Amino acid sequence: MTSSDGTLLSVRGLKKHFPVGTGFLTRNKSMLKAVDGVDFDIEPGKTYGLVGESGCGKTTTAKMILLLEEPTDGTFSFEGNDALTMDRDGRKNYKSKVQAVFQDPWASLNPRMRVGGIIGEPLEVNSTLTKQEIKTRVGGLLEEVGLAAYQSNLFPHEFSGGQRQRIGVARSLALNPSLIVLDEPVSALDVSIRAQIMNLLEDLQDEHNLTYLLIAHHLATVRYMCDKVGVMYLGRLVEEADTEELFDNPLHPYTRALMSAALPSHPDIEREEIILTGEVPSPVNPPEGCHFHPRCPSRFEPCADAEPVEIEPTPGHRVVCHLY
Ligand code: SF4
């Protein structure tokens, strides 16, 4: 099911601010604005990438969508329904339709449980399947991710890192989800097996018409997997476009800097290196004006005082920068 405008997930003005201070007696608590007003839509069957340096708010955004963090403000709708005002049944339905695969397959699998129990757990809690039916389903899921049904009797430590991530993917598929949040799904893996997991995720997407929200800081992963990309800086989206358009024609100086810092896709491509000066500012005290101005190689007169507003220089390409 999708909303009337064809989106599966629609995020509007989403914010998450955390109080920071030195204890409950501190009167003047500051707010850490981890996510500070984010809007994006994901169409069914597509992959949307959120990219940015560590601490930019992409993982906090994912946690809110997984209902692991409560937003400070803003909302998001799933299949046209407001996800934050759902009743108990709606919430249960949402949690089965929206699943996650996390970065670290070591940390995300219970080491004391056999793999069959790990993959079958969501089915035991959320379905009326018998023990035998769950066993059969788990065997099928293992085969679907490139493992063997008999391996359900093994423990996570008996698998390699790539195989453990396959187990995480199998578990995420157990309840036939529509949307899977992929939080850095390959960044903890050896470079040699990243492509295998990315290919597996793509094959499963085609087979089950899955929609992915991919959280990543590797631009190569984003370019390979995503249909559309949002670039985050200090809790805000600073640019968004279809993947090809974003990589061919990056507009925001931050996006350009990220791309120049990444390896070129072909050794013959020459790229002028832009060195980003300065640390990422604290989200507790973000700079006035454009938050990126202390590090921006293109900053000019209005940037330190006036916050830029979002514009769409070409249809579907959004950017927040005074240059446009
Ligand atoms: Fe750079 Fe100014 Fe654009 Fe900010 S608004 S990214 S400082 S040019």
Tab-separated table of C-alpha atoms and ligand atoms in Angstrom:
chain	number	residue	atom	x	y	z
A	1	MET	CA	0.000	0.000	0.000
A	2	THR	CA	1.211	3.570	-0.670
A	3	SER	CA	-0.135	7.050	0.067
A	4	SER	CA	-2.274	8.825	-2.541
A	5	ASP	CA	0.817	10.696	-3.797
A	6	GLY	CA	2.722	7.429	-4.374
A	7	THR	CA	5.132	7.624	-1.444
A	8	LEU	CA	5.639	4.825	1.064
A	9	LEU	CA	7.351	6.959	3.717
A	10	SER	CA	6.961	10.703	3.953
A	11	VAL	CA	9.033	12.622	6.528
A	12	ARG	CA	8.194	16.239	7.398
A	13	GLY	CA	10.009	18.674	9.680
A	14	LEU	CA	11.476	15.862	11.755
A	15	LYS	CA	13.521	17.009	14.751
A	16	LYS	CA	15.312	15.353	17.635
A	17	HIS	CA	16.865	17.601	20.253
A	18	PHE	CA	18.603	16.134	23.302
A	19	PRO	CA	19.081	18.155	26.477
A	20	VAL	CA	22.717	18.370	27.507
A	21	GLY	CA	23.967	19.621	30.850
A	22	THR	CA	25.856	18.628	33.944
A	23	GLY	CA	23.051	17.054	35.959
A	24	PHE	CA	19.483	17.761	36.962
A	25	LEU	CA	20.463	20.753	39.095
A	26	THR	CA	21.768	22.600	36.050
A	27	ARG	CA	19.170	25.191	35.130
A	28	ASN	CA	20.505	26.274	31.783
A	29	LYS	CA	20.485	23.046	29.885
A	30	SER	CA	21.522	23.400	26.251
A	31	MET	CA	19.968	21.407	23.454
A	32	LEU	CA	21.931	19.165	21.125
A	33	LYS	CA	20.081	19.438	17.829
A	34	ALA	CA	20.881	15.987	16.426
A	35	VAL	CA	18.158	16.269	13.776
A	36	ASP	CA	16.790	19.718	13.110
A	37	GLY	CA	13.969	19.721	10.558
A	38	VAL	CA	14.327	17.044	7.897
A	39	ASP	CA	11.927	16.436	4.973
A	40	PHE	CA	12.101	13.598	2.459
A	41	ASP	CA	9.907	11.040	0.695
A	42	ILE	CA	10.650	7.453	-0.254
A	43	GLU	CA	8.800	5.793	-3.117
A	44	PRO	CA	7.928	2.103	-2.916
A	45	GLY	CA	10.519	-0.276	-4.327
A	46	LYS	CA	13.232	2.417	-4.292
A	47	THR	CA	16.326	3.019	-2.198
A	48	TYR	CA	16.814	6.383	-0.528
A	49	GLY	CA	20.261	7.148	0.864
A	50	LEU	CA	21.055	9.465	3.754
A	51	VAL	CA	24.715	10.406	3.662
A	52	GLY	CA	26.989	12.647	5.712
A	53	GLU	CA	29.861	12.637	8.161
A	54	SER	CA	29.494	10.868	11.472
A	55	GLY	CA	27.314	12.870	13.870
A	56	CYS	CA	25.280	14.551	11.104
A	57	GLY	CA	22.011	13.058	12.385
A	58	LYS	CA	21.428	10.288	9.861
A	59	THR	CA	21.376	7.469	12.433
A	60	THR	CA	19.105	9.453	14.781
A	61	THR	CA	16.744	9.982	11.834
A	62	ALA	CA	16.752	6.218	11.224
A	63	LYS	CA	16.082	5.540	14.919
A	64	MET	CA	13.016	7.796	14.858
A	65	ILE	CA	11.688	5.991	11.795
A	66	LEU	CA	12.228	2.683	13.607
A	67	LEU	CA	10.298	4.128	16.610
A	68	LEU	CA	13.420	3.727	18.771
A	69	GLU	CA	13.571	7.479	19.446
A	70	GLU	CA	10.626	9.824	19.886
A	71	PRO	CA	10.825	12.950	17.718
A	72	THR	CA	10.974	16.334	19.417
A	73	ASP	CA	8.909	17.775	16.572
A	74	GLY	CA	7.739	16.972	13.069
A	75	THR	CA	6.159	13.798	11.815
A	76	PHE	CA	6.315	11.014	9.293
A	77	SER	CA	3.682	8.960	7.577
A	78	PHE	CA	3.866	5.393	6.359
A	79	GLU	CA	1.461	4.144	3.680
A	80	GLY	CA	-0.374	7.450	4.096
A	81	ASN	CA	-0.932	7.072	7.868
A	82	ASP	CA	0.677	9.282	10.505
A	83	ALA	CA	3.159	6.940	12.184
A	84	LEU	CA	3.295	8.946	15.421
A	85	THR	CA	-0.407	8.799	16.278
A	86	MET	CA	-0.971	5.099	15.632
A	87	ASP	CA	-2.922	3.013	18.133
A	88	ARG	CA	-1.433	-0.192	19.610
A	89	ASP	CA	-2.435	-2.388	16.661
A	90	GLY	CA	-1.194	0.208	14.182
A	91	ARG	CA	2.134	0.369	15.970
A	92	LYS	CA	2.445	-3.413	15.981
A	93	ASN	CA	1.651	-3.530	12.256
A	94	TYR	CA	4.179	-0.741	11.599
A	95	LYS	CA	6.896	-2.553	13.542
A	96	SER	CA	6.434	-5.681	11.460
A	97	LYS	CA	6.401	-3.780	8.167
A	98	VAL	CA	9.432	-1.615	8.992
A	99	GLN	CA	12.540	-3.646	9.800
A	100	ALA	CA	16.239	-2.922	10.185
A	101	VAL	CA	19.652	-4.312	9.364
A	102	PHE	CA	22.395	-2.811	11.525
A	103	GLN	CA	26.038	-2.104	10.897
A	104	ASP	CA	27.675	-4.536	13.228
A	105	PRO	CA	26.574	-8.137	12.718
A	106	TRP	CA	28.537	-9.102	15.870
A	107	ALA	CA	26.570	-6.766	18.095
A	108	SER	CA	23.151	-7.231	16.517
A	109	LEU	CA	22.929	-11.039	16.899
A	110	ASN	CA	22.480	-12.593	20.344
A	111	PRO	CA	25.590	-14.792	20.766
A	112	ARG	CA	23.764	-17.229	23.072
A	113	MET	CA	20.967	-18.007	20.632
A	114	ARG	CA	21.101	-20.439	17.751
A	115	VAL	CA	20.613	-18.814	14.383
A	116	GLY	CA	17.241	-20.544	13.942
A	117	GLY	CA	16.014	-18.875	17.138
A	118	ILE	CA	17.373	-15.477	16.091
A	119	ILE	CA	15.650	-15.518	12.708
A	120	GLY	CA	12.488	-17.187	14.019
A	121	GLU	CA	12.026	-14.862	17.024
A	122	PRO	CA	9.990	-12.197	15.164
A	123	LEU	CA	7.730	-14.962	13.835
A	124	GLU	CA	7.214	-16.431	17.322
A	125	VAL	CA	6.223	-13.012	18.681
A	126	ASN	CA	4.170	-11.685	15.762
A	127	SER	CA	2.679	-14.644	13.907
A	128	THR	CA	0.416	-17.611	14.544
A	129	LEU	CA	2.745	-20.057	12.790
A	130	THR	CA	3.408	-23.418	14.487
A	131	LYS	CA	6.925	-24.409	15.583
A	132	GLN	CA	7.307	-26.627	12.520
A	133	GLU	CA	6.075	-23.863	10.183
A	134	ILE	CA	8.554	-21.432	11.737
A	135	LYS	CA	11.359	-23.979	11.276
A	136	THR	CA	10.451	-24.379	7.606
A	137	ARG	CA	10.220	-20.613	7.106
A	138	VAL	CA	13.610	-20.056	8.796
A	139	GLY	CA	15.187	-22.680	6.528
A	140	GLY	CA	13.716	-20.910	3.494
A	141	LEU	CA	14.991	-17.523	4.693
A	142	LEU	CA	18.501	-18.906	5.241
A	143	GLU	CA	18.533	-20.283	1.698
A	144	GLU	CA	17.233	-16.992	0.348
A	145	VAL	CA	20.234	-15.140	1.784
A	146	GLY	CA	22.737	-17.694	0.455
A	147	LEU	CA	23.114	-19.920	3.545
A	148	ALA	CA	21.879	-23.477	4.151
A	149	ALA	CA	18.805	-24.549	6.142
A	150	TYR	CA	20.857	-26.867	8.401
A	151	GLN	CA	22.887	-23.844	9.600
A	152	SER	CA	19.920	-22.775	11.737
A	153	ASN	CA	21.386	-25.061	14.451
A	154	LEU	CA	24.644	-23.123	14.646
A	155	PHE	CA	25.569	-20.127	16.812
A	156	PRO	CA	26.556	-16.690	15.382
A	157	HIS	CA	30.252	-17.182	16.253
A	158	GLU	CA	30.372	-20.135	13.860
A	159	PHE	CA	29.875	-17.775	10.903
A	160	SER	CA	32.092	-15.218	9.141
A	161	GLY	CA	31.272	-11.482	9.270
A	162	GLY	CA	29.615	-11.566	5.858
A	163	GLN	CA	27.575	-14.649	6.780
A	164	ARG	CA	26.462	-12.985	10.017
A	165	GLN	CA	25.234	-10.002	8.043
A	166	ARG	CA	23.299	-12.448	5.832
A	167	ILE	CA	21.677	-13.784	9.036
A	168	GLY	CA	20.730	-10.200	9.986
A	169	VAL	CA	19.179	-9.738	6.550
A	170	ALA	CA	17.259	-13.042	6.870
A	171	ARG	CA	15.879	-11.948	10.240
A	172	SER	CA	14.786	-8.595	8.787
A	173	LEU	CA	12.826	-10.441	6.072
A	174	ALA	CA	10.982	-12.812	8.418
A	175	LEU	CA	7.798	-10.721	8.702
A	176	ASN	CA	7.592	-9.762	5.005
A	177	PRO	CA	8.392	-6.067	5.574
A	178	SER	CA	7.791	-3.249	3.075
A	179	LEU	CA	10.584	-0.962	4.305
A	180	ILE	CA	14.010	-1.970	5.620
A	181	VAL	CA	16.283	0.583	7.260
A	182	LEU	CA	19.848	-0.369	6.358
A	183	ASP	CA	22.098	1.351	8.885
A	184	GLU	CA	25.625	1.170	7.423
A	185	PRO	CA	24.991	-2.458	6.418
A	186	VAL	CA	28.388	-3.087	4.816
A	187	SER	CA	30.771	-0.660	6.481
A	188	ALA	CA	31.904	-3.161	9.158
A	189	LEU	CA	32.666	-5.811	6.528
A	190	ASP	CA	35.834	-6.558	4.573
A	191	VAL	CA	35.925	-4.659	1.308
A	192	SER	CA	36.028	-7.998	-0.527
A	193	ILE	CA	32.584	-9.051	0.746
A	194	ARG	CA	30.803	-5.694	0.673
A	195	ALA	CA	29.783	-6.163	-2.960
A	196	GLN	CA	28.308	-9.586	-2.183
A	197	ILE	CA	26.046	-8.159	0.517
A	198	MET	CA	25.068	-5.180	-1.649
A	199	ASN	CA	24.196	-7.544	-4.508
A	200	LEU	CA	22.183	-9.730	-2.142
A	201	LEU	CA	20.231	-6.682	-0.900
A	202	GLU	CA	19.550	-5.612	-4.485
A	203	ASP	CA	18.361	-9.084	-5.515
A	204	LEU	CA	16.047	-9.279	-2.490
A	205	GLN	CA	14.705	-5.815	-3.279
A	206	ASP	CA	13.772	-6.884	-6.813
A	207	GLU	CA	12.265	-10.153	-5.657
A	208	HIS	CA	10.137	-8.726	-2.830
A	209	ASN	CA	9.610	-5.144	-4.063
A	210	LEU	CA	11.354	-3.921	-0.914
A	211	THR	CA	11.948	-0.270	-0.133
A	212	TYR	CA	15.226	0.674	1.541
A	213	LEU	CA	16.351	3.634	3.611
A	214	LEU	CA	20.138	3.363	3.459
A	215	ILE	CA	22.236	5.172	6.061
A	216	ALA	CA	25.824	5.368	4.882
A	217	HIS	CA	28.953	7.422	4.852
A	218	HIS	CA	30.620	5.549	1.970
A	219	LEU	CA	29.684	7.406	-1.175
A	220	ALA	CA	30.524	4.361	-3.306
A	221	THR	CA	27.882	2.309	-1.446
A	222	VAL	CA	25.328	5.090	-1.836
A	223	ARG	CA	26.058	5.529	-5.527
A	224	TYR	CA	25.777	1.797	-6.151
A	225	MET	CA	22.564	1.204	-4.242
A	226	CYS	CA	20.458	4.359	-4.126
A	227	ASP	CA	17.862	5.874	-6.442
A	228	LYS	CA	17.806	9.144	-4.530
A	229	VAL	CA	20.204	10.666	-2.012
A	230	GLY	CA	19.873	13.230	0.770
A	231	VAL	CA	23.059	14.846	2.086
A	232	MET	CA	22.944	15.766	5.791
A	233	TYR	CA	25.067	18.306	7.630
A	234	LEU	CA	24.597	19.191	11.309
A	235	GLY	CA	21.112	17.708	11.535
A	236	ARG	CA	19.733	19.166	8.310
A	237	LEU	CA	19.396	18.079	4.711
A	238	VAL	CA	21.537	20.429	2.639
A	239	GLU	CA	20.999	18.776	-0.742
A	240	GLU	CA	18.813	16.084	-2.279
A	241	ALA	CA	18.601	14.722	-5.814
A	242	ASP	CA	18.331	11.538	-7.840
A	243	THR	CA	21.609	9.648	-7.464
A	244	GLU	CA	22.860	10.197	-11.003
A	245	GLU	CA	22.025	13.903	-10.914
A	246	LEU	CA	23.681	14.334	-7.493
A	247	PHE	CA	26.918	12.637	-8.535
A	248	ASP	CA	27.015	14.324	-11.974
A	249	ASN	CA	26.040	17.761	-10.756
A	250	PRO	CA	26.609	18.263	-7.017
A	251	LEU	CA	25.545	21.799	-6.096
A	252	HIS	CA	26.206	22.233	-2.393
A	253	PRO	CA	29.854	22.952	-1.467
A	254	TYR	CA	29.586	20.308	1.284
A	255	THR	CA	28.433	17.631	-1.187
A	256	ARG	CA	31.272	18.597	-3.509
A	257	ALA	CA	33.757	18.353	-0.654
A	258	LEU	CA	32.458	14.914	0.357
A	259	MET	CA	32.794	13.722	-3.202
A	260	SER	CA	36.253	15.074	-3.681
A	261	ALA	CA	37.314	13.378	-0.464
A	262	ALA	CA	36.038	10.032	-1.790
A	263	LEU	CA	38.001	7.978	-4.273
A	264	PRO	CA	37.143	8.642	-7.936
A	265	SER	CA	35.127	5.841	-9.525
A	266	HIS	CA	37.746	5.427	-12.268
A	267	PRO	CA	41.520	5.997	-12.029
A	268	ASP	CA	41.436	8.137	-15.211
A	269	ILE	CA	39.024	10.620	-13.623
A	270	GLU	CA	40.891	13.608	-12.285
A	271	ARG	CA	39.318	15.407	-9.402
A	272	GLU	CA	40.436	18.589	-7.789
A	273	GLU	CA	40.892	17.823	-4.110
A	274	ILE	CA	38.950	20.094	-1.802
A	275	ILE	CA	40.317	19.937	1.702
A	276	LEU	CA	37.673	20.672	4.306
A	277	THR	CA	39.112	23.002	6.884
A	278	GLY	CA	38.036	22.922	10.499
A	279	GLU	CA	36.206	20.405	12.648
A	280	VAL	CA	32.509	19.668	12.346
A	281	PRO	CA	30.963	22.324	14.645
A	282	SER	CA	29.048	21.166	17.715
A	283	PRO	CA	25.325	20.641	17.133
A	284	VAL	CA	24.838	22.255	20.578
A	285	ASN	CA	26.117	25.595	19.291
A	286	PRO	CA	25.874	25.512	15.507
A	287	PRO	CA	27.377	28.520	13.710
A	288	GLU	CA	25.135	31.479	12.847
A	289	GLY	CA	24.005	31.903	9.259
A	290	CYS	CA	24.799	28.895	7.100
A	291	HIS	CA	25.939	26.150	9.483
A	292	PHE	CA	28.607	25.116	6.981
A	293	HIS	CA	30.154	28.587	6.558
A	294	PRO	CA	33.237	28.132	8.816
A	295	ARG	CA	34.370	25.227	6.607
A	296	CYS	CA	33.012	26.326	3.239
A	297	PRO	CA	35.524	27.101	0.472
A	298	SER	CA	32.830	29.088	-1.412
A	299	ARG	CA	31.512	31.246	1.457
A	300	PHE	CA	30.779	34.858	0.647
A	301	GLU	CA	29.282	37.889	2.290
A	302	PRO	CA	25.797	36.730	3.414
A	303	CYS	CA	26.842	33.257	4.577
A	304	ALA	CA	27.945	34.083	8.135
A	305	ASP	CA	24.765	36.016	9.000
A	306	ALA	CA	21.829	34.777	6.970
A	307	GLU	CA	20.524	31.212	6.948
A	308	PRO	CA	20.045	30.037	3.370
A	309	VAL	CA	16.624	28.699	2.403
A	310	GLU	CA	15.933	25.631	0.331
A	311	ILE	CA	15.473	26.075	-3.380
A	312	GLU	CA	14.970	23.680	-6.305
A	313	PRO	CA	17.153	24.949	-9.179
A	314	THR	CA	16.080	22.014	-11.369
A	315	PRO	CA	13.022	19.816	-10.777
A	316	GLY	CA	13.748	17.228	-8.092
A	317	HIS	CA	17.113	18.728	-7.108
A	318	ARG	CA	16.894	20.575	-3.765
A	319	VAL	CA	19.747	22.569	-2.254
A	320	VAL	CA	20.149	24.902	0.727
A	321	CYS	CA	22.881	27.415	-0.165
A	322	HIS	CA	23.165	31.150	-0.930
A	323	LEU	CA	25.014	30.373	-4.160
A	324	TYR	CA	21.732	29.446	-5.861
B	1	SF4	FE1	28.980	27.879	1.507
B	1	SF4	FE2	27.548	30.091	1.777
B	1	SF4	FE3	26.525	28.011	0.464
B	1	SF4	FE4	26.841	27.931	3.108
B	1	SF4	S1	25.495	29.273	1.970
B	1	SF4	S2	27.369	26.330	1.666
B	1	SF4	S3	28.745	29.077	3.359
B	1	SF4	S4	28.314	29.239	-0.117
